[in-house]
Amino acid sequence: MNELSKLTPPRGGGVKEKKRVGRGQASGLGKTAGRGGKGQKARTGNMNFIGFEGGQMPIQRRVPKRGFTNPFRVEYAIVNVGDLERIDPKEPVSLESLLAAGALKDSRGGLKILGDGDLTKAVTVRANKVSGQAREKIEKAGGKIELVVAEPRKTPQQRKAEEKAAAAKEKAAKAPGLR
């Protein structure tokens, strides 16, 4: 196995020395340091980033932007029916139990069971979504499916309205005799 202390460059090269510019005429990169004579590209602060078109409106800004990214899209942690075969059938399979067992890395927006693989054990599955094929295989093996309804995500406007309503309710509770 490779170790960091034993790494060597490939045969035939691989190690390139840093270009030392502005170190005298004899170096070949003295005086103008490889930038040539005068002009915009010779100056410091040169606009040489990717997409720069000499001051012209760059193409990434000229082209119209299309599409939409839904901020409320729910992405599920996916588990196949074949993966449930390795899990102990005594306790129900849920997002929390799969996370604890190390079968999933993160919870995402919930759990979805897909139908790839075979199942011989009768397991109880608690998931947010189950595909038709997965449902068929779990029920055929004698298992049960309990669908868990996830709370919908709230928009910032909804959260603000709820906070305002709670603050107004609290204010009314503090001053009961002013009506």
PDB file of C-alpha atoms in Angstrom:
ATOM      1  CA  MET A   1       0.000   0.000   0.000  1.00  0.00           C
ATOM      2  CA  ASN A   2       1.185   3.518  -0.739  1.00  0.00           C
ATOM      3  CA  GLU A   3       2.272   5.749   2.086  1.00  0.00           C
ATOM      4  CA  LEU A   4       2.614   9.507   1.933  1.00  0.00           C
ATOM      5  CA  SER A   5       6.259   9.257   2.989  1.00  0.00           C
ATOM      6  CA  LYS A   6       7.067   6.927   0.060  1.00  0.00           C
ATOM      7  CA  LEU A   7       5.372   8.833  -2.763  1.00  0.00           C
ATOM      8  CA  THR A   8       7.596   9.570  -5.772  1.00  0.00           C
ATOM      9  CA  PRO A   9       6.893  11.370  -9.037  1.00  0.00           C
ATOM     10  CA  PRO A  10       6.203   9.277 -12.150  1.00  0.00           C
ATOM     11  CA  ARG A  11       9.182   8.220 -14.302  1.00  0.00           C
ATOM     12  CA  GLY A  12      10.034  10.703 -17.015  1.00  0.00           C
ATOM     13  CA  GLY A  13       9.122  13.836 -15.084  1.00  0.00           C
ATOM     14  CA  GLY A  14       6.255  15.011 -12.979  1.00  0.00           C
ATOM     15  CA  VAL A  15       8.066  17.599 -10.875  1.00  0.00           C
ATOM     16  CA  LYS A  16       7.941  21.089 -12.311  1.00  0.00           C
ATOM     17  CA  GLU A  17       9.795  23.913 -10.617  1.00  0.00           C
ATOM     18  CA  LYS A  18       7.960  27.134  -9.821  1.00  0.00           C
ATOM     19  CA  LYS A  19       8.542  29.891 -12.383  1.00  0.00           C
ATOM     20  CA  ARG A  20      10.633  32.596 -10.659  1.00  0.00           C
ATOM     21  CA  VAL A  21       9.805  35.802 -12.484  1.00  0.00           C
ATOM     22  CA  GLY A  22      11.414  39.219 -12.156  1.00  0.00           C
ATOM     23  CA  ARG A  23      14.836  37.938 -11.062  1.00  0.00           C
ATOM     24  CA  GLY A  24      17.079  39.841 -13.474  1.00  0.00           C
ATOM     25  CA  GLN A  25      17.688  39.911 -17.218  1.00  0.00           C
ATOM     26  CA  ALA A  26      19.764  36.718 -17.282  1.00  0.00           C
ATOM     27  CA  SER A  27      16.873  34.613 -15.961  1.00  0.00           C
ATOM     28  CA  GLY A  28      14.898  35.131 -19.150  1.00  0.00           C
ATOM     29  CA  LEU A  29      11.952  36.356 -17.090  1.00  0.00           C
ATOM     30  CA  GLY A  30      13.392  39.620 -15.777  1.00  0.00           C
ATOM     31  CA  LYS A  31      12.277  43.218 -16.364  1.00  0.00           C
ATOM     32  CA  THR A  32       8.671  42.692 -17.583  1.00  0.00           C
ATOM     33  CA  ALA A  33       8.441  39.243 -15.901  1.00  0.00           C
ATOM     34  CA  GLY A  34       7.036  37.497 -18.966  1.00  0.00           C
ATOM     35  CA  ARG A  35       4.141  39.938 -19.369  1.00  0.00           C
ATOM     36  CA  GLY A  36       5.521  41.681 -22.462  1.00  0.00           C
ATOM     37  CA  GLY A  37       5.390  45.451 -22.950  1.00  0.00           C
ATOM     38  CA  LYS A  38       2.617  47.771 -21.901  1.00  0.00           C
ATOM     39  CA  GLY A  39      -1.129  47.274 -21.985  1.00  0.00           C
ATOM     40  CA  GLN A  40      -3.953  46.022 -19.789  1.00  0.00           C
ATOM     41  CA  LYS A  41      -2.533  42.508 -19.477  1.00  0.00           C
ATOM     42  CA  ALA A  42       0.828  43.837 -18.298  1.00  0.00           C
ATOM     43  CA  ARG A  43      -0.667  45.726 -15.345  1.00  0.00           C
ATOM     44  CA  THR A  44      -1.237  44.425 -11.860  1.00  0.00           C
ATOM     45  CA  GLY A  45      -4.867  43.707 -11.071  1.00  0.00           C
ATOM     46  CA  ASN A  46      -5.282  42.238 -14.551  1.00  0.00           C
ATOM     47  CA  MET A  47      -8.791  40.915 -15.123  1.00  0.00           C
ATOM     48  CA  ASN A  48      -7.675  37.447 -16.213  1.00  0.00           C
ATOM     49  CA  PHE A  49     -10.375  35.381 -14.542  1.00  0.00           C
ATOM     50  CA  ILE A  50     -12.387  32.702 -16.343  1.00  0.00           C
ATOM     51  CA  GLY A  51     -15.185  34.247 -18.362  1.00  0.00           C
ATOM     52  CA  PHE A  52     -13.597  37.692 -18.705  1.00  0.00           C
ATOM     53  CA  GLU A  53     -14.158  39.057 -22.203  1.00  0.00           C
ATOM     54  CA  GLY A  54     -12.158  42.275 -22.177  1.00  0.00           C
ATOM     55  CA  GLY A  55     -14.902  44.314 -20.543  1.00  0.00           C
ATOM     56  CA  GLN A  56     -17.632  43.074 -22.899  1.00  0.00           C
ATOM     57  CA  MET A  57     -20.668  41.645 -21.128  1.00  0.00           C
ATOM     58  CA  PRO A  58     -19.611  37.999 -20.494  1.00  0.00           C
ATOM     59  CA  ILE A  59     -21.613  35.168 -22.036  1.00  0.00           C
ATOM     60  CA  GLN A  60     -22.626  33.775 -18.636  1.00  0.00           C
ATOM     61  CA  ARG A  61     -24.416  37.080 -18.016  1.00  0.00           C
ATOM     62  CA  ARG A  62     -25.774  37.527 -21.562  1.00  0.00           C
ATOM     63  CA  VAL A  63     -27.507  34.152 -21.775  1.00  0.00           C
ATOM     64  CA  PRO A  64     -31.015  34.087 -20.265  1.00  0.00           C
ATOM     65  CA  LYS A  65     -31.404  32.001 -17.141  1.00  0.00           C
ATOM     66  CA  ARG A  66     -34.053  29.314 -17.228  1.00  0.00           C
ATOM     67  CA  GLY A  67     -35.537  26.839 -14.824  1.00  0.00           C
ATOM     68  CA  PHE A  68     -36.502  26.760 -11.202  1.00  0.00           C
ATOM     69  CA  THR A  69     -35.140  25.069  -8.096  1.00  0.00           C
ATOM     70  CA  ASN A  70     -37.898  24.180  -5.669  1.00  0.00           C
ATOM     71  CA  PRO A  71     -36.734  25.062  -2.132  1.00  0.00           C
ATOM     72  CA  PHE A  72     -39.413  22.751  -0.679  1.00  0.00           C
ATOM     73  CA  ARG A  73     -38.352  19.638  -2.615  1.00  0.00           C
ATOM     74  CA  VAL A  74     -38.178  16.657  -0.272  1.00  0.00           C
ATOM     75  CA  GLU A  75     -35.313  14.265  -0.908  1.00  0.00           C
ATOM     76  CA  TYR A  76     -35.680  10.895   0.760  1.00  0.00           C
ATOM     77  CA  ALA A  77     -33.092   8.507   2.154  1.00  0.00           C
ATOM     78  CA  ILE A  78     -33.528   5.407  -0.021  1.00  0.00           C
ATOM     79  CA  VAL A  79     -33.399   1.782   1.126  1.00  0.00           C
ATOM     80  CA  ASN A  80     -34.093  -1.242  -1.067  1.00  0.00           C
ATOM     81  CA  VAL A  81     -36.143  -4.263   0.046  1.00  0.00           C
ATOM     82  CA  GLY A  82     -33.040  -6.443  -0.378  1.00  0.00           C
ATOM     83  CA  ASP A  83     -31.243  -4.363   2.287  1.00  0.00           C
ATOM     84  CA  LEU A  84     -34.023  -5.135   4.805  1.00  0.00           C
ATOM     85  CA  GLU A  85     -33.051  -8.829   4.634  1.00  0.00           C
ATOM     86  CA  ARG A  86     -29.961  -8.133   6.780  1.00  0.00           C
ATOM     87  CA  ILE A  87     -31.918  -6.318   9.512  1.00  0.00           C
ATOM     88  CA  ASP A  88     -33.291  -8.056  12.630  1.00  0.00           C
ATOM     89  CA  PRO A  89     -37.038  -8.693  12.025  1.00  0.00           C
ATOM     90  CA  LYS A  90     -37.946  -8.457  15.759  1.00  0.00           C
ATOM     91  CA  GLU A  91     -37.952  -4.654  15.864  1.00  0.00           C
ATOM     92  CA  PRO A  92     -39.662  -2.396  13.293  1.00  0.00           C
ATOM     93  CA  VAL A  93     -37.532  -0.865  10.549  1.00  0.00           C
ATOM     94  CA  SER A  94     -37.638   2.928  10.733  1.00  0.00           C
ATOM     95  CA  LEU A  95     -35.445   5.852   9.777  1.00  0.00           C
ATOM     96  CA  GLU A  96     -34.078   6.059  13.324  1.00  0.00           C
ATOM     97  CA  SER A  97     -33.261   2.330  13.534  1.00  0.00           C
ATOM     98  CA  LEU A  98     -31.496   2.406  10.136  1.00  0.00           C
ATOM     99  CA  LEU A  99     -29.443   5.432  11.191  1.00  0.00           C
ATOM    100  CA  ALA A 100     -28.504   3.714  14.463  1.00  0.00           C
ATOM    101  CA  ALA A 101     -27.528   0.527  12.586  1.00  0.00           C
ATOM    102  CA  GLY A 102     -25.315   2.533  10.205  1.00  0.00           C
ATOM    103  CA  ALA A 103     -27.304   1.507   7.125  1.00  0.00           C
ATOM    104  CA  LEU A 104     -27.918   5.202   6.313  1.00  0.00           C
ATOM    105  CA  LYS A 105     -25.556   8.167   6.561  1.00  0.00           C
ATOM    106  CA  ASP A 106     -28.144  10.928   7.000  1.00  0.00           C
ATOM    107  CA  SER A 107     -31.893  11.224   7.435  1.00  0.00           C
ATOM    108  CA  ARG A 108     -32.550  13.670   4.576  1.00  0.00           C
ATOM    109  CA  GLY A 109     -36.298  14.407   4.395  1.00  0.00           C
ATOM    110  CA  GLY A 110     -37.554  10.974   5.376  1.00  0.00           C
ATOM    111  CA  LEU A 111     -37.353   7.319   4.352  1.00  0.00           C
ATOM    112  CA  LYS A 112     -38.435   5.726   1.088  1.00  0.00           C
ATOM    113  CA  ILE A 113     -38.419   1.967   0.466  1.00  0.00           C
ATOM    114  CA  LEU A 114     -37.773   0.765  -3.097  1.00  0.00           C
ATOM    115  CA  GLY A 115     -38.384  -2.707  -4.528  1.00  0.00           C
ATOM    116  CA  ASP A 116     -34.904  -3.892  -5.582  1.00  0.00           C
ATOM    117  CA  GLY A 117     -33.919  -7.274  -4.104  1.00  0.00           C
ATOM    118  CA  ASP A 118     -35.816 -10.048  -2.335  1.00  0.00           C
ATOM    119  CA  LEU A 119     -37.222 -10.361   1.177  1.00  0.00           C
ATOM    120  CA  THR A 120     -37.932 -13.581   3.056  1.00  0.00           C
ATOM    121  CA  LYS A 121     -38.439 -12.238   6.603  1.00  0.00           C
ATOM    122  CA  ALA A 122     -41.639 -10.676   7.897  1.00  0.00           C
ATOM    123  CA  VAL A 123     -40.641  -7.140   8.912  1.00  0.00           C
ATOM    124  CA  THR A 124     -42.617  -4.131  10.034  1.00  0.00           C
ATOM    125  CA  VAL A 125     -41.566  -1.038   8.085  1.00  0.00           C
ATOM    126  CA  ARG A 126     -42.214   2.544   9.183  1.00  0.00           C
ATOM    127  CA  ALA A 127     -41.453   4.807   6.220  1.00  0.00           C
ATOM    128  CA  ASN A 128     -42.651   8.015   4.588  1.00  0.00           C
ATOM    129  CA  LYS A 129     -42.993   6.441   1.139  1.00  0.00           C
ATOM    130  CA  VAL A 130     -43.032   2.904  -0.254  1.00  0.00           C
ATOM    131  CA  SER A 131     -42.946   1.958  -3.943  1.00  0.00           C
ATOM    132  CA  GLY A 132     -45.577  -0.416  -5.305  1.00  0.00           C
ATOM    133  CA  GLN A 133     -43.092  -3.213  -5.917  1.00  0.00           C
ATOM    134  CA  ALA A 134     -41.625  -2.840  -2.418  1.00  0.00           C
ATOM    135  CA  ARG A 135     -45.115  -2.922  -0.866  1.00  0.00           C
ATOM    136  CA  GLU A 136     -45.898  -6.105  -2.780  1.00  0.00           C
ATOM    137  CA  LYS A 137     -42.668  -7.846  -1.679  1.00  0.00           C
ATOM    138  CA  ILE A 138     -42.990  -6.841   2.005  1.00  0.00           C
ATOM    139  CA  GLU A 139     -46.619  -7.979   2.212  1.00  0.00           C
ATOM    140  CA  LYS A 140     -45.807 -11.211   0.340  1.00  0.00           C
ATOM    141  CA  ALA A 141     -43.134 -12.003   2.981  1.00  0.00           C
ATOM    142  CA  GLY A 142     -45.745 -11.432   5.724  1.00  0.00           C
ATOM    143  CA  GLY A 143     -44.573  -7.987   6.779  1.00  0.00           C
ATOM    144  CA  LYS A 144     -46.487  -4.801   7.546  1.00  0.00           C
ATOM    145  CA  ILE A 145     -46.088  -1.239   6.313  1.00  0.00           C
ATOM    146  CA  GLU A 146     -46.828   1.791   8.485  1.00  0.00           C
ATOM    147  CA  LEU A 147     -46.725   5.065   6.574  1.00  0.00           C
ATOM    148  CA  VAL A 148     -45.342   8.001   8.547  1.00  0.00           C
ATOM    149  CA  VAL A 149     -46.628  11.416   7.488  1.00  0.00           C
ATOM    150  CA  ALA A 150     -43.852  14.030   7.506  1.00  0.00           C
ATOM    151  CA  GLU A 151     -44.618  17.590   8.542  1.00  0.00           C
ATOM    152  CA  PRO A 152     -44.578  19.928   5.543  1.00  0.00           C
ATOM    153  CA  ARG A 153     -41.821  22.523   5.586  1.00  0.00           C
ATOM    154  CA  LYS A 154     -42.998  26.048   6.320  1.00  0.00           C
ATOM    155  CA  THR A 155     -42.152  29.082   4.246  1.00  0.00           C
ATOM    156  CA  PRO A 156     -40.453  32.046   5.943  1.00  0.00           C
ATOM    157  CA  GLN A 157     -43.727  33.968   5.508  1.00  0.00           C
ATOM    158  CA  GLN A 158     -45.677  31.249   7.345  1.00  0.00           C
ATOM    159  CA  ARG A 159     -43.131  31.178  10.190  1.00  0.00           C
ATOM    160  CA  LYS A 160     -43.262  34.980  10.506  1.00  0.00           C
ATOM    161  CA  ALA A 161     -47.074  34.969  10.578  1.00  0.00           C
ATOM    162  CA  GLU A 162     -47.050  32.299  13.314  1.00  0.00           C
ATOM    163  CA  GLU A 163     -44.516  34.297  15.362  1.00  0.00           C
ATOM    164  CA  LYS A 164     -46.650  37.441  15.005  1.00  0.00           C
ATOM    165  CA  ALA A 165     -49.784  35.568  16.086  1.00  0.00           C
ATOM    166  CA  ALA A 166     -47.969  34.082  19.099  1.00  0.00           C
ATOM    167  CA  ALA A 167     -46.602  37.506  20.091  1.00  0.00           C
ATOM    168  CA  ALA A 168     -50.075  39.092  19.806  1.00  0.00           C
ATOM    169  CA  LYS A 169     -51.569  36.271  21.887  1.00  0.00           C
ATOM    170  CA  GLU A 170     -48.871  36.712  24.542  1.00  0.00           C
ATOM    171  CA  LYS A 171     -49.434  40.486  24.605  1.00  0.00           C
ATOM    172  CA  ALA A 172     -53.175  39.985  25.055  1.00  0.00           C
ATOM    173  CA  ALA A 173     -52.563  37.532  27.903  1.00  0.00           C
ATOM    174  CA  LYS A 174     -50.323  40.043  29.749  1.00  0.00           C
ATOM    175  CA  ALA A 175     -52.877  42.866  29.597  1.00  0.00           C
ATOM    176  CA  PRO A 176     -56.286  41.243  30.296  1.00  0.00           C
ATOM    177  CA  GLY A 177     -58.187  44.345  31.545  1.00  0.00           C
ATOM    178  CA  LEU A 178     -57.480  46.735  28.660  1.00  0.00           C
ATOM    179  CA  ARG A 179     -60.313  45.617  26.377  1.00  0.00           C
TER     180      ARG A 179
END
